[in-house]
Amino acid sequence: MASTTNKIQGGFRHKLHTIIYEADTPAGRFFDVMLLVLILISVVAVMLESVAGIRQEYGEELQVIEWVITIFFTLEYIGRVIAVKQPLRYVFSFYGIIDFLATIPMYVGLVFPGSGSGLLLSVRAIRLLRIFRILKLVHFVGASNQLLEAIKKSRVKIAVFLFSVIVLCIIFGTVMYLVEGPDNGFTSIPTSIYWTIVTLTTVGFGDITPVTPLGQFVAMVIMVLGYGIIAVPTGLVTAQFMKDSRIDTNTQVCHNCSAYNHRDDAKYCYNCGAHL
Amino acid sequence: MASTTNKIQGGFRHKLHTIIYEADTPAGRFFDVMLLVLILISVVAVMLESVAGIRQEYGEELQVIEWVITIFFTLEYIGRVIAVKQPLRYVFSFYGIIDFLATIPMYVGLVFPGSGSGLLLSVRAIRLLRIFRILKLVHFVGASNQLLEAIKKSRVKIAVFLFSVIVLCIIFGTVMYLVEGPDNGFTSIPTSIYWTIVTLTTVGFGDITPVTPLGQFVAMVIMVLGYGIIAVPTGLVTAQFMKDSRIDTNTQVCHNCSAYNHRDDAKYCYNCGAHL
Amino acid sequence: MASTTNKIQGGFRHKLHTIIYEADTPAGRFFDVMLLVLILISVVAVMLESVAGIRQEYGEELQVIEWVITIFFTLEYIGRVIAVKQPLRYVFSFYGIIDFLATIPMYVGLVFPGSGSGLLLSVRAIRLLRIFRILKLVHFVGASNQLLEAIKKSRVKIAVFLFSVIVLCIIFGTVMYLVEGPDNGFTSIPTSIYWTIVTLTTVGFGDITPVTPLGQFVAMVIMVLGYGIIAVPTGLVTAQFMKDSRIDTNTQVCHNCSAYNHRDDAKYCYNCGAHL
Amino acid sequence: MASTTNKIQGGFRHKLHTIIYEADTPAGRFFDVMLLVLILISVVAVMLESVAGIRQEYGEELQVIEWVITIFFTLEYIGRVIAVKQPLRYVFSFYGIIDFLATIPMYVGLVFPGSGSGLLLSVRAIRLLRIFRILKLVHFVGASNQLLEAIKKSRVKIAVFLFSVIVLCIIFGTVMYLVEGPDNGFTSIPTSIYWTIVTLTTVGFGDITPVTPLGQFVAMVIMVLGYGIIAVPTGLVTAQFMKDSRIDTNTQVCHNCSAYNHRDDAKYCYNCGAHL
């Protein structure tokens, strides 16, 4: 009898798995679309709730929507834990943590009223990334992977670039602190560094601006530098994209010597001459 | 007799078609240039009308100009409908709708006084795009097509990029709302997201600026991120442009001397002079 | 005797030509360096004169410097006219006009006191471009030419791009004028277009900022658009640079069939097979 | 006996050299990591000291930390001078000067109280660059060198570009000074040039903004120009990166089947398997 129960459970679990984890069946597709819609509604609800006027007028309605979505997400989370064979592995995976964080804030808010809804939103926004799993379009996944790939490949160069920019900002921030001083808004070195980054990245808020001629001159140097430095990450990423898009090698591995990066039209291994 | 009328009408319609739709005859060319001039005058007129000082002084003159242009555009619209064989297809085409919208605002303004002139301008500006049909220069059309082509080909990647940017802005906007709060100008999450986009895109109005040290630190991260992220669309579009402009040599190999990388239109080997 | 005078004059003119137009002899080199120094002093003098404090204190000294430089430039101009064989061609050439404009403002200022020094500076700044003639370094000239070349080759595409940006700005400017209205700083459509360009180019002064939620939403769209659109000119210029730097063709022309753009290592014409 | 002392000294110097200059032994590695940590602590300490609130509360503790670090750096400097065979060459090298400047400010501050700590920070920040020597990772060094290499190779073009930008800014600054005048914030030509650079580099502080319609029009031209000009350095650096990363196939042709574009390290033809 235990075996029968097991079988029934196994069948139920399999069915659940198909609905929650696969987007190929009508039920799975419907589940994914509903999830997507609920995520978007939830994000918009949290946004609107933060607007004072709307909170006063529609606060209760938003609360109801939030609870409905939270209960659905809770059921979804329980379902995901049940549906997989290794529940712990899911629970501690990236998406498992996201799914858990998507349900918990409302319950936390029940215990500690007045808090949590802001955090909730960020988590929900990250949940949006899961939409890519639904889309399952080669185009999107391909493009997304290629983007990440290009950034990953240039990560050492980007790190060196970022390090140089930070060193530059520390030096220029200190110089500006010395030149302009606390009287002109450069109240401390951290504030000066903040101003330098605002200027170097060409954001230019204008909350702090140099007043002395020397300060304005240093600012000019920083601005022209920032204007030119932007070429570096752009050049890096572009060069990486270009390299990746010259489709001239494939992922084949030689059965004889394990050499890889063969030309797409290669018939023989370039390393040992074996037939591929 | 009906046949004769038909023929006359057919001849008239053909003549009208030549003038309105073709830029090859002197009459057609003159019509196109006049249209272009009138569109420009109309756009400038609407702009000037919005300036309070000019409206008070030259309001009536601008009104007269506007009516003259509207009547011309109305006649042009009627002419276009008559000149084509399938009028309905034109009426519901992109340019048909633009042409219709270019005439209607003034009549609407007659019925509902005081409104419509702003909308009119936008429609007129879109009409400016039709100028490309007049120019009929291979250069312009070619360049325009190539630009659109490059954007079209990268559209999936651009969509993924935009989606990532929006998700980032929602997350950072919420963080800034939590960190700075309504007292420092971050009155709601939508406002915080607006600030985040202002900062990430390096626009930096300065209408809202972080005041707390933690807020300034998060702002620095957003700014450096935005400074680096700009590399992605640039890299995508550049790589696309490069790909499109690359194919200029072929893979032919000379049968005599094994030289390769011949020009696409090469008839003789550049190395030994043998016929390819 | 006329012939002797002629010869003497010819010798004098030749010597003058060597000094003024050539940088190969010590005298010519000295002349060029002195010219460069005087141009820089003149530009700095005009800048300093515009600063109220400095003008009051050192006004007379700056005036003296200015007159000394003007007299030198006048002599140089007369020298250039005498030294060339076709004076009129020089007078109406680009540099002839610049040289003339560099001398005239002070004399104009003598006749109409109080004016001219601002214009003078602009002209002097343009004169700075003439420094490239002095440097006569292959590197500089080559680089400068390549830069201009790349921009020239992409000029049709850049024109199309600029036209699209202007049309976009007119449309968005009108939309913002409708959305925000004169009460929020968008006093007229031209002002709105000014704001739109400030925003689209990611400059973001912050003198005018959207206040209404809808206005802020449209602003977000404009900012993200501007952030993405910057990829287009960058992509165009980069692709052009890349194309130009793939040094694979030379300027040789086939003596037999006049075909050009041969490979650098080509020995035979690719079109007719003739020996190059 | 002198010889023995010499030998001992030599052994000591060799040991010191291994610890200070080499990161391969555990002692050397520990020394490098400690140095790195102390540099970071020192930079943070100087930053915090500039914040008025922190200086008042923790001023003495920061002073103690600073002195501990200064003494360590002094010992390190003396150690470096002793450990090398040619002390003078080290003392006057780039890193020798940096190391000296890293120790001196505190002693100077002892003699002239109240000064020096700002300068100290800049020097410390430059010291951070020495961290790259520690890391000794091929990746980092490689990336760093490639970045500098690409910038170095484009330096003539970058100089021409910068020169053109400066000339443009001088001209436009003068024009804006003429158009807007001292009443609208453009108090002098240097200030106008400062504003022009703020605008052209798309920083846009908003401390000075054009008010007159003509001034706003010139500002629009500057902004669109700046938006387009940014393409030039980006294009230059990208083209340079591309060129550097291109060489990955060779010009070898298979003697058996005439296949080409083999990998640089290919030993066998990818097409027919023949030995190359």
mmCIF file with all atom_site columns, C-alpha atoms in Angstrom, chain A residues 123-242:
data_model
loop_
_atom_site.group_PDB
_atom_site.id
_atom_site.type_symbol
_atom_site.label_atom_id
_atom_site.label_alt_id
_atom_site.label_comp_id
_atom_site.label_asym_id
_atom_site.label_entity_id
_atom_site.label_seq_id
_atom_site.pdbx_PDB_ins_code
_atom_site.Cartn_x
_atom_site.Cartn_y
_atom_site.Cartn_z
_atom_site.occupancy
_atom_site.B_iso_or_equiv
_atom_site.pdbx_formal_charge
_atom_site.auth_seq_id
_atom_site.auth_comp_id
_atom_site.auth_asym_id
_atom_site.auth_atom_id
_atom_site.pdbx_PDB_model_num
ATOM 1   C CA . VAL A 1 123 ? 13.137 40.814 -4.607  1.00 0.00 ? 123 VAL A CA 1
ATOM 2   C CA . ARG A 1 124 ? 10.172 40.895 -6.955  1.00 0.00 ? 124 ARG A CA 1
ATOM 3   C CA . ALA A 1 125 ? 12.236 42.780 -9.509  1.00 0.00 ? 125 ALA A CA 1
ATOM 4   C CA . ILE A 1 126 ? 14.902 40.090 -9.356  1.00 0.00 ? 126 ILE A CA 1
ATOM 5   C CA . ARG A 1 127 ? 12.105 37.560 -9.814  1.00 0.00 ? 127 ARG A CA 1
ATOM 6   C CA . LEU A 1 128 ? 11.455 39.268 -13.135 1.00 0.00 ? 128 LEU A CA 1
ATOM 7   C CA . LEU A 1 129 ? 14.708 37.773 -14.359 1.00 0.00 ? 129 LEU A CA 1
ATOM 8   C CA . ARG A 1 130 ? 13.039 34.371 -14.076 1.00 0.00 ? 130 ARG A CA 1
ATOM 9   C CA . ILE A 1 131 ? 10.825 35.410 -16.934 1.00 0.00 ? 131 ILE A CA 1
ATOM 10  C CA . PHE A 1 132 ? 13.654 34.498 -19.253 1.00 0.00 ? 132 PHE A CA 1
ATOM 11  C CA . ARG A 1 133 ? 13.097 30.874 -18.247 1.00 0.00 ? 133 ARG A CA 1
ATOM 12  C CA . ILE A 1 134 ? 9.551  31.132 -19.502 1.00 0.00 ? 134 ILE A CA 1
ATOM 13  C CA . LEU A 1 135 ? 10.339 32.755 -22.789 1.00 0.00 ? 135 LEU A CA 1
ATOM 14  C CA . LYS A 1 136 ? 12.601 29.844 -23.690 1.00 0.00 ? 136 LYS A CA 1
ATOM 15  C CA . LEU A 1 137 ? 13.299 31.548 -26.956 1.00 0.00 ? 137 LEU A CA 1
ATOM 16  C CA . VAL A 1 138 ? 16.633 30.728 -28.476 1.00 0.00 ? 138 VAL A CA 1
ATOM 17  C CA . HIS A 1 139 ? 16.965 34.359 -29.541 1.00 0.00 ? 139 HIS A CA 1
ATOM 18  C CA . PHE A 1 140 ? 16.612 35.785 -26.057 1.00 0.00 ? 140 PHE A CA 1
ATOM 19  C CA . VAL A 1 141 ? 18.687 33.197 -24.253 1.00 0.00 ? 141 VAL A CA 1
ATOM 20  C CA . GLY A 1 142 ? 21.324 33.367 -26.957 1.00 0.00 ? 142 GLY A CA 1
ATOM 21  C CA . ALA A 1 143 ? 21.540 37.137 -26.835 1.00 0.00 ? 143 ALA A CA 1
ATOM 22  C CA . SER A 1 144 ? 21.536 37.193 -23.050 1.00 0.00 ? 144 SER A CA 1
ATOM 23  C CA . ASN A 1 145 ? 24.277 34.588 -22.859 1.00 0.00 ? 145 ASN A CA 1
ATOM 24  C CA . GLN A 1 146 ? 26.367 36.414 -25.442 1.00 0.00 ? 146 GLN A CA 1
ATOM 25  C CA . LEU A 1 147 ? 26.055 39.668 -23.497 1.00 0.00 ? 147 LEU A CA 1
ATOM 26  C CA . LEU A 1 148 ? 27.123 38.037 -20.240 1.00 0.00 ? 148 LEU A CA 1
ATOM 27  C CA . GLU A 1 149 ? 29.835 36.123 -22.080 1.00 0.00 ? 149 GLU A CA 1
ATOM 28  C CA . ALA A 1 150 ? 31.322 39.310 -23.558 1.00 0.00 ? 150 ALA A CA 1
ATOM 29  C CA . ILE A 1 151 ? 31.293 41.005 -20.153 1.00 0.00 ? 151 ILE A CA 1
ATOM 30  C CA . LYS A 1 152 ? 32.759 37.898 -18.488 1.00 0.00 ? 152 LYS A CA 1
ATOM 31  C CA . LYS A 1 153 ? 35.585 37.662 -21.007 1.00 0.00 ? 153 LYS A CA 1
ATOM 32  C CA . SER A 1 154 ? 36.507 41.321 -20.518 1.00 0.00 ? 154 SER A CA 1
ATOM 33  C CA . ARG A 1 155 ? 36.146 41.162 -16.727 1.00 0.00 ? 155 ARG A CA 1
ATOM 34  C CA . VAL A 1 156 ? 39.878 41.346 -15.955 1.00 0.00 ? 156 VAL A CA 1
ATOM 35  C CA . LYS A 1 157 ? 40.281 44.386 -18.199 1.00 0.00 ? 157 LYS A CA 1
ATOM 36  C CA . ILE A 1 158 ? 37.114 45.948 -16.764 1.00 0.00 ? 158 ILE A CA 1
ATOM 37  C CA . ALA A 1 159 ? 38.476 45.376 -13.231 1.00 0.00 ? 159 ALA A CA 1
ATOM 38  C CA . VAL A 1 160 ? 41.768 47.090 -14.158 1.00 0.00 ? 160 VAL A CA 1
ATOM 39  C CA . PHE A 1 161 ? 39.774 49.922 -15.735 1.00 0.00 ? 161 PHE A CA 1
ATOM 40  C CA . LEU A 1 162 ? 37.540 50.323 -12.671 1.00 0.00 ? 162 LEU A CA 1
ATOM 41  C CA . PHE A 1 163 ? 40.580 50.250 -10.370 1.00 0.00 ? 163 PHE A CA 1
ATOM 42  C CA . SER A 1 164 ? 42.254 53.000 -12.416 1.00 0.00 ? 164 SER A CA 1
ATOM 43  C CA . VAL A 1 165 ? 39.063 55.101 -12.365 1.00 0.00 ? 165 VAL A CA 1
ATOM 44  C CA . ILE A 1 166 ? 38.763 54.716 -8.571  1.00 0.00 ? 166 ILE A CA 1
ATOM 45  C CA . VAL A 1 167 ? 42.423 55.678 -8.048  1.00 0.00 ? 167 VAL A CA 1
ATOM 46  C CA . LEU A 1 168 ? 41.917 58.684 -10.350 1.00 0.00 ? 168 LEU A CA 1
ATOM 47  C CA . CYS A 1 169 ? 38.799 59.730 -8.436  1.00 0.00 ? 169 CYS A CA 1
ATOM 48  C CA . ILE A 1 170 ? 40.564 59.454 -5.059  1.00 0.00 ? 170 ILE A CA 1
ATOM 49  C CA . ILE A 1 171 ? 43.457 61.597 -6.297  1.00 0.00 ? 171 ILE A CA 1
ATOM 50  C CA . PHE A 1 172 ? 41.283 64.212 -8.034  1.00 0.00 ? 172 PHE A CA 1
ATOM 51  C CA . GLY A 1 173 ? 38.807 64.226 -5.127  1.00 0.00 ? 173 GLY A CA 1
ATOM 52  C CA . THR A 1 174 ? 41.633 65.048 -2.713  1.00 0.00 ? 174 THR A CA 1
ATOM 53  C CA . VAL A 1 175 ? 42.975 67.741 -5.052  1.00 0.00 ? 175 VAL A CA 1
ATOM 54  C CA . MET A 1 176 ? 39.522 69.341 -5.311  1.00 0.00 ? 176 MET A CA 1
ATOM 55  C CA . TYR A 1 177 ? 39.129 69.173 -1.515  1.00 0.00 ? 177 TYR A CA 1
ATOM 56  C CA . LEU A 1 178 ? 42.430 71.024 -1.200  1.00 0.00 ? 178 LEU A CA 1
ATOM 57  C CA . VAL A 1 179 ? 41.596 73.544 -3.949  1.00 0.00 ? 179 VAL A CA 1
ATOM 58  C CA . GLU A 1 180 ? 37.961 74.367 -3.185  1.00 0.00 ? 180 GLU A CA 1
ATOM 59  C CA . GLY A 1 181 ? 37.695 73.495 0.490   1.00 0.00 ? 181 GLY A CA 1
ATOM 60  C CA . PRO A 1 182 ? 34.696 73.049 2.794   1.00 0.00 ? 182 PRO A CA 1
ATOM 61  C CA . ASP A 1 183 ? 33.429 76.593 2.195   1.00 0.00 ? 183 ASP A CA 1
ATOM 62  C CA . ASN A 1 184 ? 32.540 75.845 -1.449  1.00 0.00 ? 184 ASN A CA 1
ATOM 63  C CA . GLY A 1 185 ? 30.627 72.623 -0.749  1.00 0.00 ? 185 GLY A CA 1
ATOM 64  C CA . PHE A 1 186 ? 33.590 70.210 -0.823  1.00 0.00 ? 186 PHE A CA 1
ATOM 65  C CA . THR A 1 187 ? 33.052 69.497 2.887   1.00 0.00 ? 187 THR A CA 1
ATOM 66  C CA . SER A 1 188 ? 35.243 66.376 3.102   1.00 0.00 ? 188 SER A CA 1
ATOM 67  C CA . ILE A 1 189 ? 37.357 64.073 0.941   1.00 0.00 ? 189 ILE A CA 1
ATOM 68  C CA . PRO A 1 190 ? 34.550 61.467 0.575   1.00 0.00 ? 190 PRO A CA 1
ATOM 69  C CA . THR A 1 191 ? 32.215 64.257 -0.574  1.00 0.00 ? 191 THR A CA 1
ATOM 70  C CA . SER A 1 192 ? 34.906 65.474 -2.991  1.00 0.00 ? 192 SER A CA 1
ATOM 71  C CA . ILE A 1 193 ? 35.299 61.941 -4.346  1.00 0.00 ? 193 ILE A CA 1
ATOM 72  C CA . TYR A 1 194 ? 31.516 61.752 -4.783  1.00 0.00 ? 194 TYR A CA 1
ATOM 73  C CA . TRP A 1 195 ? 31.687 65.027 -6.744  1.00 0.00 ? 195 TRP A CA 1
ATOM 74  C CA . THR A 1 196 ? 34.618 63.725 -8.820  1.00 0.00 ? 196 THR A CA 1
ATOM 75  C CA . ILE A 1 197 ? 32.681 60.580 -9.780  1.00 0.00 ? 197 ILE A CA 1
ATOM 76  C CA . VAL A 1 198 ? 29.613 62.709 -10.594 1.00 0.00 ? 198 VAL A CA 1
ATOM 77  C CA . THR A 1 199 ? 31.848 64.768 -12.893 1.00 0.00 ? 199 THR A CA 1
ATOM 78  C CA . LEU A 1 200 ? 34.060 62.047 -14.388 1.00 0.00 ? 200 LEU A CA 1
ATOM 79  C CA . THR A 1 201 ? 31.077 59.911 -15.381 1.00 0.00 ? 201 THR A CA 1
ATOM 80  C CA . THR A 1 202 ? 29.583 63.045 -17.035 1.00 0.00 ? 202 THR A CA 1
ATOM 81  C CA . VAL A 1 203 ? 26.487 62.829 -14.792 1.00 0.00 ? 203 VAL A CA 1
ATOM 82  C CA . GLY A 1 204 ? 26.953 66.379 -13.431 1.00 0.00 ? 204 GLY A CA 1
ATOM 83  C CA . PHE A 1 205 ? 24.188 66.871 -10.860 1.00 0.00 ? 205 PHE A CA 1
ATOM 84  C CA . GLY A 1 206 ? 25.250 70.408 -10.033 1.00 0.00 ? 206 GLY A CA 1
ATOM 85  C CA . ASP A 1 207 ? 24.552 70.018 -6.299  1.00 0.00 ? 207 ASP A CA 1
ATOM 86  C CA . ILE A 1 208 ? 28.247 70.812 -5.730  1.00 0.00 ? 208 ILE A CA 1
ATOM 87  C CA . THR A 1 209 ? 30.137 72.917 -8.292  1.00 0.00 ? 209 THR A CA 1
ATOM 88  C CA . PRO A 1 210 ? 33.614 74.474 -8.286  1.00 0.00 ? 210 PRO A CA 1
ATOM 89  C CA . VAL A 1 211 ? 33.694 78.214 -7.663  1.00 0.00 ? 211 VAL A CA 1
ATOM 90  C CA . THR A 1 212 ? 37.391 79.172 -7.683  1.00 0.00 ? 212 THR A CA 1
ATOM 91  C CA . PRO A 1 213 ? 39.167 79.577 -11.055 1.00 0.00 ? 213 PRO A CA 1
ATOM 92  C CA . LEU A 1 214 ? 41.685 76.845 -10.124 1.00 0.00 ? 214 LEU A CA 1
ATOM 93  C CA . GLY A 1 215 ? 38.866 74.518 -9.078  1.00 0.00 ? 215 GLY A CA 1
ATOM 94  C CA . GLN A 1 216 ? 37.091 75.145 -12.374 1.00 0.00 ? 216 GLN A CA 1
ATOM 95  C CA . PHE A 1 217 ? 40.313 74.405 -14.230 1.00 0.00 ? 217 PHE A CA 1
ATOM 96  C CA . VAL A 1 218 ? 40.776 71.070 -12.422 1.00 0.00 ? 218 VAL A CA 1
ATOM 97  C CA . ALA A 1 219 ? 37.086 70.338 -13.122 1.00 0.00 ? 219 ALA A CA 1
ATOM 98  C CA . MET A 1 220 ? 37.712 70.945 -16.838 1.00 0.00 ? 220 MET A CA 1
ATOM 99  C CA . VAL A 1 221 ? 40.590 68.455 -16.791 1.00 0.00 ? 221 VAL A CA 1
ATOM 100 C CA . ILE A 1 222 ? 38.393 65.873 -15.009 1.00 0.00 ? 222 ILE A CA 1
ATOM 101 C CA . MET A 1 223 ? 35.540 66.395 -17.495 1.00 0.00 ? 223 MET A CA 1
ATOM 102 C CA . VAL A 1 224 ? 37.708 66.038 -20.606 1.00 0.00 ? 224 VAL A CA 1
ATOM 103 C CA . LEU A 1 225 ? 39.355 63.004 -19.010 1.00 0.00 ? 225 LEU A CA 1
ATOM 104 C CA . GLY A 1 226 ? 35.978 61.424 -18.237 1.00 0.00 ? 226 GLY A CA 1
ATOM 105 C CA . TYR A 1 227 ? 34.819 62.209 -21.758 1.00 0.00 ? 227 TYR A CA 1
ATOM 106 C CA . GLY A 1 228 ? 37.826 60.363 -23.161 1.00 0.00 ? 228 GLY A CA 1
ATOM 107 C CA . ILE A 1 229 ? 37.981 57.529 -20.619 1.00 0.00 ? 229 ILE A CA 1
ATOM 108 C CA . ILE A 1 230 ? 34.493 56.345 -21.587 1.00 0.00 ? 230 ILE A CA 1
ATOM 109 C CA . ALA A 1 231 ? 36.142 55.092 -24.773 1.00 0.00 ? 231 ALA A CA 1
ATOM 110 C CA . VAL A 1 232 ? 37.945 52.365 -22.816 1.00 0.00 ? 232 VAL A CA 1
ATOM 111 C CA . PRO A 1 233 ? 35.035 50.175 -21.627 1.00 0.00 ? 233 PRO A CA 1
ATOM 112 C CA . THR A 1 234 ? 33.252 50.787 -24.918 1.00 0.00 ? 234 THR A CA 1
ATOM 113 C CA . GLY A 1 235 ? 36.320 49.712 -26.860 1.00 0.00 ? 235 GLY A CA 1
ATOM 114 C CA . LEU A 1 236 ? 36.780 46.631 -24.683 1.00 0.00 ? 236 LEU A CA 1
ATOM 115 C CA . VAL A 1 237 ? 33.198 45.412 -24.997 1.00 0.00 ? 237 VAL A CA 1
ATOM 116 C CA . THR A 1 238 ? 33.025 46.210 -28.717 1.00 0.00 ? 238 THR A CA 1
ATOM 117 C CA . ALA A 1 239 ? 36.265 44.356 -29.424 1.00 0.00 ? 239 ALA A CA 1
ATOM 118 C CA . GLN A 1 240 ? 34.892 41.401 -27.465 1.00 0.00 ? 240 GLN A CA 1
ATOM 119 C CA . PHE A 1 241 ? 31.587 41.436 -29.359 1.00 0.00 ? 241 PHE A CA 1
ATOM 120 C CA . MET A 1 242 ? 33.452 41.594 -32.650 1.00 0.00 ? 242 MET A CA 1
#
